[in-house]
Amino acid sequence: MRADRYLKLCFGEALNGLVGRRRAAASAVMLIALSLVVLGGFLLVSQNLNGLLHRWRERGHVQVFLEPGFTIPQQQAVADAIRESSEIDSFRFMSADEAATQFRNDFQELGDLLTFLEENPLPASFVITVRERSRNEAALLALAEIWETMPGVDAAQYDLEVIRRLELGVNGLRFVGMVLGGAVLIAAIITTANVIRVLVVARRQEIIVLRLVGATESVVRGRFLAEGATQGFLGSVLALLILYAICRIGVSFVTAGGSPLLPLVELQFFNALLFAQLIGLGVTAGLIGALVAFGGADSLE
Amino acid sequence: MIRCFHVTKSYGAITALTDISFEIDEGEFVFLTGQSGAGKTTLLRLLYRAELPTSGQLIVAGRNLATMPRRQVPRFRRRLGLVFQDFKLIEDRTVFDNVALVGLAVGFSFTESQRRASELLRLVGVDGRAQLFPPQVSGGEQQRVSIARALMTAPQLLLADEPTGNLDPKRANEIMRIFHAINRSGTTVLVATHDADLIGTVGGRTMILEAGRLVPPLMSQ
Ligand SMILES: Nc1ncnc2c1ncn2[C@@H]1O[C@H](COP(=O)(O)OP(=O)(O)O)[C@@H](O)[C@H]1O
Ligand SMILES: [Mg+2]
């Protein structure tokens, strides 16, 4: 059979079926949307965090924190050691007071917090930007180790450490998203299968007749598969709309607060690959549901 | 058109057909008769390959049914037209759509399906009922619709299982006249019926089944 006639027949029947039993179909569509929102939401967040981590990593910062009671000669010795390193792009000294000021800037809402503390817990430090070629784990670790052993130095921290921990978090987040979304997706598939099974039962006579007059299985099943695919497609489009709305609300919320965290939530919503994946997943879920649903009608005649 | 060699069909311990052999030539009109439970329906189901014989060979419309792969069944069925006692119409589709759907389902274009459907409905005399639903028309009319549907694929062989079983004698005769006309146009027709009155109304040969065995032609004359 010609492909255009086949698709027209299948989707024509599927649309009739959807319109005819809107309510049942809507529940399947909604559940598919929900599962994709959960899945897509976690993916979006982890993806954005990953982008953020990537940008951080490129900065190649090492921060050398001094002990609270460091002496000027100690500070001088550390500064010299840093300056002599060939891996350094630039560095600057940040006093404890500067650290406190920066904290107040970063967290305006918490501004008074520091004054409530007896002494400033934020140590003085050297903020070092490493040369491009050394912005990798091994090089940063080697540098941090050299500086860490110097007298008067409390600890040397490089971004990668933070990033590593964040990465673990992001991966954990993605995992949770996959598990949660996967669970809801299975529920969505079952719902779709049930909705379509009801339809298969209602169209029992038609299935029998079509087989008797010589329709191929692809024609007999076509409308049910098309209906599953359509439900999945509608569900994924709905999910994308919901995700978009959530992103907009999230961004405007953060913007309204005037928070300096704003650049962190520079959410990249539009992502063709993720869109395609979610729609593909929705359509696949619908198709699986339809296939499951049709199982019982295999031997009808 | 049909060649049947020593066909036996058993369902577990029940043997519905025993050692059936016969031939039906192209263009014949044949009645298959016998009491209820004699095996008429079973034989027809074998002929349209709803089931396979337990043993024996069956060649219908040029296809050896025992060896034909499953996926070729649809194409084979398009060479047949099937008519049943209970009409098997789709109740929530109009008379017209019941017929036109077959065209769409076997790959005709929309326009062609529509044209064929309206021609056939006119042929069997229910074109005035095209937009009604099957439950809204009489039994005789429903059977005409199902005949129109069976003709959509221009079959070489028409198989009818008790086509008049639900109809009064007058309607039954009208249906038989339609079968007769179809037969004269070249289509081979096999009608299974337990109704002895029907036989002879339009001529044709008669095969008699008795408890799953075919009564030899000499004895049945
Ligand atoms: N699917 C089946 N399972 C078991 N027995 C069957 C089945 N189909 C038919 N039979 C038996 O085969 C015999 C012939 O039945 P059938 O072909 O329906 O007769 P007819 O159509 O002449 O009235 C009957 O005894 C019936 O009980
Ligand atoms: Mg019968």
XYZ file of C-alpha atoms and ligand atoms in Angstrom:
550
model
C 0.000 0.000 0.000
C 1.202 3.500 -0.758
C 2.743 5.196 2.258
C 0.645 8.357 2.020
C -2.599 6.377 1.892
C -1.431 4.211 4.760
C -0.551 7.150 6.994
C -3.715 9.003 6.074
C -5.822 5.961 6.935
C -4.035 5.239 10.225
C -3.847 8.803 11.504
C -7.324 9.643 10.278
C -8.729 6.778 12.318
C -6.459 7.587 15.258
C -7.607 11.211 15.384
C -11.228 10.135 15.235
C -10.529 7.771 18.110
C -8.809 10.496 20.148
C -11.593 13.001 19.622
C -14.220 10.375 20.314
C -12.745 9.439 23.656
C -11.054 12.649 24.703
C -11.180 12.061 28.408
C -9.476 8.701 28.442
C -6.913 9.893 25.931
C -6.276 13.045 27.955
C -5.308 11.025 31.010
C -2.728 9.111 29.001
C -1.415 12.299 27.417
C -1.182 13.952 30.808
C 0.737 11.112 32.379
C 3.179 10.975 29.499
C 3.632 14.735 29.877
C 4.219 14.408 33.613
C 6.875 11.753 33.193
C 8.632 13.790 30.546
C 8.481 16.922 32.696
C 10.186 15.057 35.528
C 12.735 13.508 33.212
C 13.258 16.613 31.112
C 13.350 18.859 34.168
C 16.167 16.928 35.762
C 17.999 16.716 32.474
C 17.626 20.454 31.888
C 18.877 21.322 35.353
C 21.802 18.940 35.237
C 22.642 20.091 31.748
C 22.680 23.720 32.825
C 24.771 22.903 35.864
C 27.165 21.069 33.619
C 27.456 24.113 31.403
C 28.159 26.146 34.495
C 30.820 23.706 35.659
C 32.386 23.848 32.270
C 32.669 27.610 32.439
C 34.169 27.421 35.930
C 36.659 24.847 34.919
C 37.891 27.139 32.184
C 38.722 29.791 34.761
C 41.444 27.666 36.344
C 41.433 29.322 39.718
C 43.475 28.154 42.673
C 42.865 29.773 46.027
C 45.559 29.480 48.666
C 44.094 30.149 52.105
C 46.429 31.436 54.837
C 46.276 30.352 58.455
C 44.545 32.863 60.747
C 47.779 33.854 62.490
C 50.035 34.113 59.437
C 53.003 36.470 59.573
C 53.999 39.033 56.989
C 57.228 37.181 56.081
C 55.191 34.038 55.579
C 52.793 35.897 53.328
C 55.758 37.339 51.446
C 57.327 33.893 51.002
C 54.095 32.459 49.616
C 53.664 35.394 47.264
C 57.218 34.882 46.016
C 56.682 31.182 45.503
C 53.543 31.884 43.501
C 55.178 34.592 41.426
C 58.116 32.305 40.591
C 55.907 29.528 39.294
C 55.868 29.377 35.523
C 52.293 28.100 35.533
C 50.802 31.335 36.806
C 48.891 33.745 34.700
C 48.090 36.258 37.445
C 47.370 36.374 41.146
C 46.254 38.756 43.798
C 46.112 38.867 47.538
C 42.696 39.002 49.173
C 42.736 40.063 52.812
C 40.286 38.771 55.365
C 38.467 42.117 55.211
C 38.184 41.894 51.446
C 36.861 38.375 51.786
C 34.229 39.665 54.189
C 33.303 42.482 51.818
C 32.968 40.082 48.945
C 30.799 37.832 51.060
C 28.547 40.765 51.893
C 28.315 41.587 48.202
C 27.553 38.035 47.238
C 24.994 37.518 49.928
C 23.330 40.848 50.501
C 20.466 39.204 52.291
C 22.915 37.743 54.780
C 24.918 40.944 55.060
C 24.628 41.265 58.816
C 25.636 37.713 59.472
C 29.337 38.509 59.648
C 28.884 41.268 62.236
C 27.125 38.838 64.497
C 30.141 36.567 64.480
C 32.853 37.487 66.970
C 35.573 37.330 64.417
C 35.636 37.101 60.669
C 35.801 33.394 59.832
C 36.842 34.113 56.259
C 40.614 33.770 55.922
C 42.957 35.824 53.805
C 43.995 34.141 50.602
C 45.823 34.366 47.323
C 43.527 34.086 44.349
C 45.562 32.627 41.520
C 44.668 32.275 37.910
C 46.580 29.460 36.297
C 47.805 29.521 32.747
C 45.628 27.965 30.133
C 47.844 24.928 29.593
C 47.788 23.992 33.288
C 44.049 24.059 33.666
C 43.770 20.373 34.211
C 43.396 18.168 37.170
C 46.999 16.907 37.426
C 48.642 20.297 37.003
C 46.295 22.043 39.451
C 46.784 19.285 41.998
C 50.591 19.537 41.708
C 50.478 23.313 42.182
C 48.123 23.052 45.124
C 50.406 20.510 46.788
C 53.475 22.738 46.504
C 51.731 25.725 48.066
C 49.879 23.784 50.680
C 53.108 22.631 52.395
C 54.442 26.159 52.836
C 54.451 27.602 56.346
C 51.478 29.833 57.116
C 49.287 28.162 54.496
C 46.140 26.515 55.701
C 44.896 24.907 52.507
C 45.014 25.299 48.765
C 41.791 24.746 46.897
C 41.318 24.580 43.214
C 38.046 24.817 41.363
C 38.199 21.276 40.121
C 37.710 19.988 43.618
C 34.567 21.963 43.990
C 33.626 21.034 40.494
C 34.260 17.387 41.203
C 31.912 17.499 44.124
C 29.366 19.430 42.102
C 29.740 16.971 39.280
C 28.947 14.143 41.605
C 25.911 16.118 42.664
C 24.875 16.731 39.095
C 25.310 13.082 38.215
C 23.317 12.124 41.279
C 20.644 14.581 40.241
C 20.539 13.117 36.762
C 20.313 9.625 38.197
C 17.440 10.585 40.469
C 15.739 12.217 37.487
C 16.185 9.110 35.364
C 14.820 6.822 38.069
C 11.880 9.066 38.926
C 11.093 9.936 35.312
C 11.534 6.307 34.307
C 9.077 5.174 36.960
C 6.482 7.716 35.886
C 7.157 6.840 32.263
C 6.373 3.198 32.952
C 3.145 4.294 34.602
C 2.460 6.421 31.524
C 3.053 3.467 29.214
C 0.684 1.338 31.263
C -1.974 4.057 31.152
C -1.569 4.439 27.403
C -1.790 0.688 27.008
C -4.999 0.618 29.037
C -6.547 3.476 27.102
C -5.727 1.788 23.825
C -6.785 -1.618 25.076
C -10.254 -0.219 25.726
C -10.212 1.048 22.161
C -9.034 -2.311 20.833
C -11.894 -4.035 22.637
C -14.352 -1.469 21.274
C -13.033 -2.032 17.747
C -13.025 -5.810 18.074
C -15.515 -6.358 15.289
C -13.620 -4.057 12.984
C -10.351 -5.900 13.615
C -12.069 -9.157 12.726
C -13.615 -7.729 9.577
C -10.407 -6.107 8.388
C -8.557 -9.403 8.696
C -11.308 -11.223 6.814
C -11.273 -8.830 3.879
C -7.532 -9.127 3.485
C -6.083 -6.124 5.311
C -2.467 -6.661 6.327
C -1.487 -6.622 9.981
C 0.182 -3.261 9.506
C -3.182 -1.843 8.453
C -5.090 -3.663 11.197
C -2.709 -2.360 13.880
C -1.869 0.902 12.201
C -4.585 3.050 13.723
C -3.819 1.851 17.241
C -0.111 2.489 16.829
C -0.910 5.871 15.326
C -3.103 6.661 18.287
C -0.372 5.649 20.736
C 2.183 7.708 18.842
C -0.171 10.685 18.746
C -0.795 10.478 22.473
C 2.949 10.300 23.062
C 3.547 13.242 20.773
C 0.878 15.368 22.431
C 2.268 14.391 25.830
C 5.795 15.431 24.920
C 4.660 18.735 23.421
C 2.692 19.420 26.592
C 5.771 18.509 28.640
C 7.907 20.965 26.686
C 5.360 23.726 27.238
C 5.283 22.998 30.964
C 9.086 22.904 31.172
C 9.279 26.192 29.325
C 6.792 27.773 31.716
C 8.728 26.460 34.722
C 11.973 27.874 33.334
C 10.411 31.286 32.702
C 8.914 31.420 36.161
C 12.194 30.262 37.689
C 14.235 32.876 35.846
C 11.871 35.741 36.599
C 11.815 34.675 40.232
C 15.585 34.845 40.480
C 15.741 38.089 38.501
C 13.178 39.750 40.755
C 15.338 38.938 43.763
C 18.229 40.797 42.155
C 20.434 37.971 43.244
C 24.023 37.774 42.066
C 23.300 34.116 41.431
C 21.599 35.308 38.284
C 24.392 34.382 35.896
C 24.269 30.887 37.324
C 20.702 30.413 36.269
C 21.244 31.685 32.786
C 19.037 28.786 31.840
C 19.490 27.452 28.386
C 16.076 26.144 27.653
C 16.171 25.774 23.932
C 18.116 22.718 23.112
C 17.231 20.896 19.935
C 18.731 17.603 21.031
C 16.853 17.501 24.318
C 13.629 18.451 22.528
C 14.106 15.671 20.011
C 14.925 13.210 22.783
C 11.839 14.080 24.802
C 9.536 13.925 21.797
C 11.160 10.690 20.687
C 10.721 9.261 24.167
C 7.064 10.329 24.299
C 6.262 8.850 20.906
C 8.128 5.650 21.773
C 6.241 5.353 25.052
C 2.947 5.748 23.185
C 3.947 3.146 20.607
C 5.008 0.673 23.286
C 1.708 1.231 25.058
C -0.173 0.552 21.824
C 1.849 -2.587 21.100
C 1.208 -3.890 24.594
C -2.473 -3.056 24.242
C -2.813 -4.873 20.959
C -1.318 -8.096 22.315
C -4.703 -9.549 23.230
C -6.153 -8.934 19.784
C -3.476 -10.913 17.980
C -5.664 -13.944 17.432
C -9.020 -12.240 16.919
C -10.853 -13.458 13.857
C -10.866 -22.887 -8.161
C -10.928 -25.271 -5.178
C -9.158 -28.596 -4.897
C -9.506 -30.519 -1.718
C -7.542 -33.776 -1.228
C -8.272 -36.048 1.710
C -8.735 -33.194 4.147
C -9.293 -34.028 7.792
C -9.829 -31.512 10.544
C -9.776 -32.452 14.230
C -10.164 -30.414 17.354
C -8.521 -32.615 19.919
C -10.756 -35.636 20.247
C -13.493 -34.166 18.012
C -13.103 -34.804 14.311
C -15.152 -32.181 12.468
C -14.198 -33.271 8.936
C -13.017 -36.683 7.792
C -11.171 -37.386 4.534
C -12.870 -34.739 2.399
C -12.002 -34.695 -1.320
C -13.709 -32.596 -3.984
C -13.080 -30.056 -6.697
C -14.949 -26.934 -7.665
C -14.186 -25.449 -11.071
C -13.977 -21.818 -11.987
C -17.405 -20.267 -12.517
C -19.386 -22.967 -10.686
C -22.248 -22.317 -8.303
C -22.160 -24.867 -5.513
C -24.304 -25.443 -2.458
C -22.719 -27.076 0.550
C -25.471 -28.529 2.657
C -25.991 -30.859 5.567
C -27.483 -30.773 8.998
C -26.338 -28.477 11.728
C -23.010 -29.699 13.060
C -22.153 -31.552 9.846
C -18.981 -29.484 9.368
C -20.016 -26.840 6.803
C -18.621 -23.897 8.742
C -15.451 -25.800 9.501
C -14.905 -26.536 5.828
C -15.428 -22.892 4.877
C -13.018 -21.767 7.587
C -10.420 -24.052 6.071
C -11.125 -22.597 2.634
C -10.513 -19.006 3.715
C -7.591 -20.091 5.803
C -8.930 -19.179 9.193
C -7.666 -22.618 10.131
C -5.332 -25.219 8.703
C -6.331 -28.818 7.954
C -5.038 -31.454 10.342
C -4.076 -33.491 7.290
C -4.660 -33.396 3.555
C -4.065 -30.774 0.875
C -6.120 -27.744 0.025
C -5.642 -25.554 -3.029
C -7.837 -22.467 -3.241
C -7.620 -19.757 -5.909
C -4.250 -21.083 -6.956
C -2.724 -21.149 -3.481
C -1.720 -24.211 -1.512
C -3.086 -23.258 1.890
C -1.106 -25.735 3.978
C 2.227 -24.313 2.822
C 1.256 -20.672 2.370
C 3.161 -18.439 4.831
C 1.056 -16.481 7.274
C 2.041 -13.108 5.931
C 0.559 -14.015 2.535
C -2.866 -14.643 4.012
C -4.102 -11.036 3.545
C -3.264 -11.013 -0.152
C -4.919 -14.420 -0.545
C -8.066 -13.239 1.215
C -8.457 -10.408 -1.270
C -9.156 -13.072 -3.899
C -12.123 -14.173 -1.791
C -15.372 -12.540 -0.833
C -16.814 -13.675 2.501
C -20.441 -13.453 3.600
C -21.709 -14.603 6.988
C -24.999 -15.328 8.644
C -24.452 -12.529 11.168
C -23.306 -10.028 8.483
C -20.299 -8.919 10.556
C -20.902 -5.245 9.868
C -19.279 -2.534 11.966
C -22.204 -1.015 13.805
C -20.825 2.469 14.414
C -19.851 3.045 10.832
C -22.374 3.948 8.196
C -23.425 1.457 5.556
C -21.319 3.390 3.107
C -18.234 3.442 5.326
C -18.530 -0.277 6.031
C -17.998 -0.891 2.351
C -15.583 1.941 1.572
C -13.318 1.031 4.509
C -12.389 -2.227 2.788
C -11.080 -0.246 -0.171
C -8.959 1.955 2.056
C -7.736 -1.047 4.022
C -6.478 -2.868 0.944
C -4.809 0.190 -0.517
C -7.240 1.857 -2.918
C -7.172 5.631 -2.995
C -9.850 7.508 -1.105
C -11.654 8.508 -4.301
C -11.518 5.011 -5.735
C -12.796 3.481 -2.499
C -15.697 5.912 -2.443
C -16.567 5.296 -6.074
C -16.406 1.508 -5.770
C -18.479 1.558 -2.592
C -21.254 3.638 -4.099
C -21.314 1.521 -7.277
C -21.588 -1.703 -5.289
C -24.250 -0.359 -2.955
C -26.268 0.629 -5.991
C -25.685 -2.842 -7.478
C -27.129 -4.627 -4.450
C -29.911 -2.076 -4.113
C -29.143 -0.354 -0.819
C -27.720 2.928 -2.108
C -30.680 4.689 -0.511
C -29.458 3.464 2.890
C -25.830 4.507 2.479
C -25.770 7.062 5.285
C -27.621 4.943 7.843
C -25.936 2.716 10.396
C -26.341 -1.060 10.096
C -28.697 -1.402 13.078
C -31.000 1.121 11.385
C -31.616 -1.066 8.323
C -33.330 -4.441 7.912
C -31.593 -7.808 8.010
C -31.987 -8.291 4.282
C -30.433 -4.904 3.690
C -27.583 -5.630 6.065
C -26.805 -8.806 4.164
C -26.787 -6.849 0.898
C -24.312 -4.428 2.458
C -22.092 -7.313 3.480
C -22.260 -8.685 -0.069
C -21.283 -5.280 -1.438
C -18.383 -5.300 1.013
C -17.343 -8.787 -0.122
C -17.257 -7.589 -3.730
C -14.947 -4.616 -3.020
C -11.836 -6.593 -3.920
C -13.476 -8.129 -7.026
C -13.047 -11.666 -5.688
C -12.615 -14.800 -7.790
C -14.426 -16.877 -5.202
C -17.369 -15.975 -2.995
C -17.840 -18.044 0.170
C -21.101 -17.622 2.060
C -21.842 -19.351 5.377
C -25.603 -19.553 6.029
C -26.116 -16.173 4.324
C -29.893 -16.407 4.645
C -29.983 -17.913 8.117
C -31.322 -14.716 9.675
C -33.707 -13.788 6.864
C -37.292 -14.601 5.981
C -37.870 -16.668 2.782
C -38.640 -13.665 0.591
C -35.452 -11.813 1.588
C -33.544 -15.078 1.351
C -34.606 -15.499 -2.244
C -33.527 -11.954 -3.096
C -30.096 -12.650 -1.647
C -29.823 -15.868 -3.640
C -30.678 -13.985 -6.828
C -27.838 -11.579 -6.109
C -25.458 -14.517 -5.651
C -26.705 -15.963 -8.894
C -26.010 -12.711 -10.742
C -22.556 -12.539 -9.202
C -21.917 -16.097 -10.325
C -23.024 -15.385 -13.873
C -20.511 -12.578 -14.041
C -17.796 -15.237 -13.612
C -17.248 -15.445 -9.867
C -17.218 -18.923 -8.379
C -19.797 -19.134 -5.558
C -19.961 -21.595 -2.681
C -22.945 -21.261 -0.356
C -23.135 -23.296 2.829
C -26.679 -23.752 4.114
C -28.696 -26.229 6.078
C -31.862 -24.853 4.455
C -32.971 -27.434 1.854
C -35.578 -25.049 0.425
C -32.881 -22.725 -0.775
C -31.251 -25.352 -2.935
C -32.475 -25.469 -6.464
C -33.839 -21.926 -6.370
C -31.015 -20.798 -8.600
C -29.653 -24.062 -9.929
C -26.094 -25.191 -9.297
C -24.450 -28.275 -7.895
C -24.970 -29.571 -4.370
C -22.437 -31.153 -2.017
C -23.747 -32.844 1.093
C -21.862 -33.177 4.341
C -22.930 -35.775 6.849
C -21.213 -35.903 10.221
C -18.027 -34.558 8.738
C -17.970 -36.763 5.653
C -18.867 -35.838 2.107
C -21.740 -37.922 0.708
C -20.546 -39.385 -2.642
C -22.035 -37.444 -5.617
C -23.861 -40.466 -7.060
C -25.740 -41.047 -3.823
C -26.609 -37.399 -3.387
C -28.395 -37.156 -6.714
N -13.261 -24.706 17.380
C -13.859 -25.882 17.585
N -13.509 -26.657 18.628
C -14.097 -27.852 18.816
N -15.046 -28.361 18.030
C -15.442 -27.642 16.967
C -14.869 -26.378 16.690
N -15.461 -25.892 15.556
C -16.361 -26.827 15.172
N -16.341 -27.879 16.018
C -17.169 -29.085 15.900
O -17.125 -29.514 14.568
C -18.384 -30.021 14.172
C -18.832 -29.283 12.932
O -19.207 -27.961 13.271
P -19.591 -26.872 12.178
O -18.553 -26.881 11.123
O -19.850 -25.594 12.857
O -20.938 -27.442 11.586
P -22.026 -26.737 10.699
O -21.504 -25.441 10.250
O -22.305 -27.697 9.581
O -23.246 -26.587 11.562
C -19.302 -29.822 15.345
O -19.378 -31.061 16.030
C -18.616 -28.802 16.194
O -18.913 -29.013 17.552
Mg -22.311 -23.509 10.488
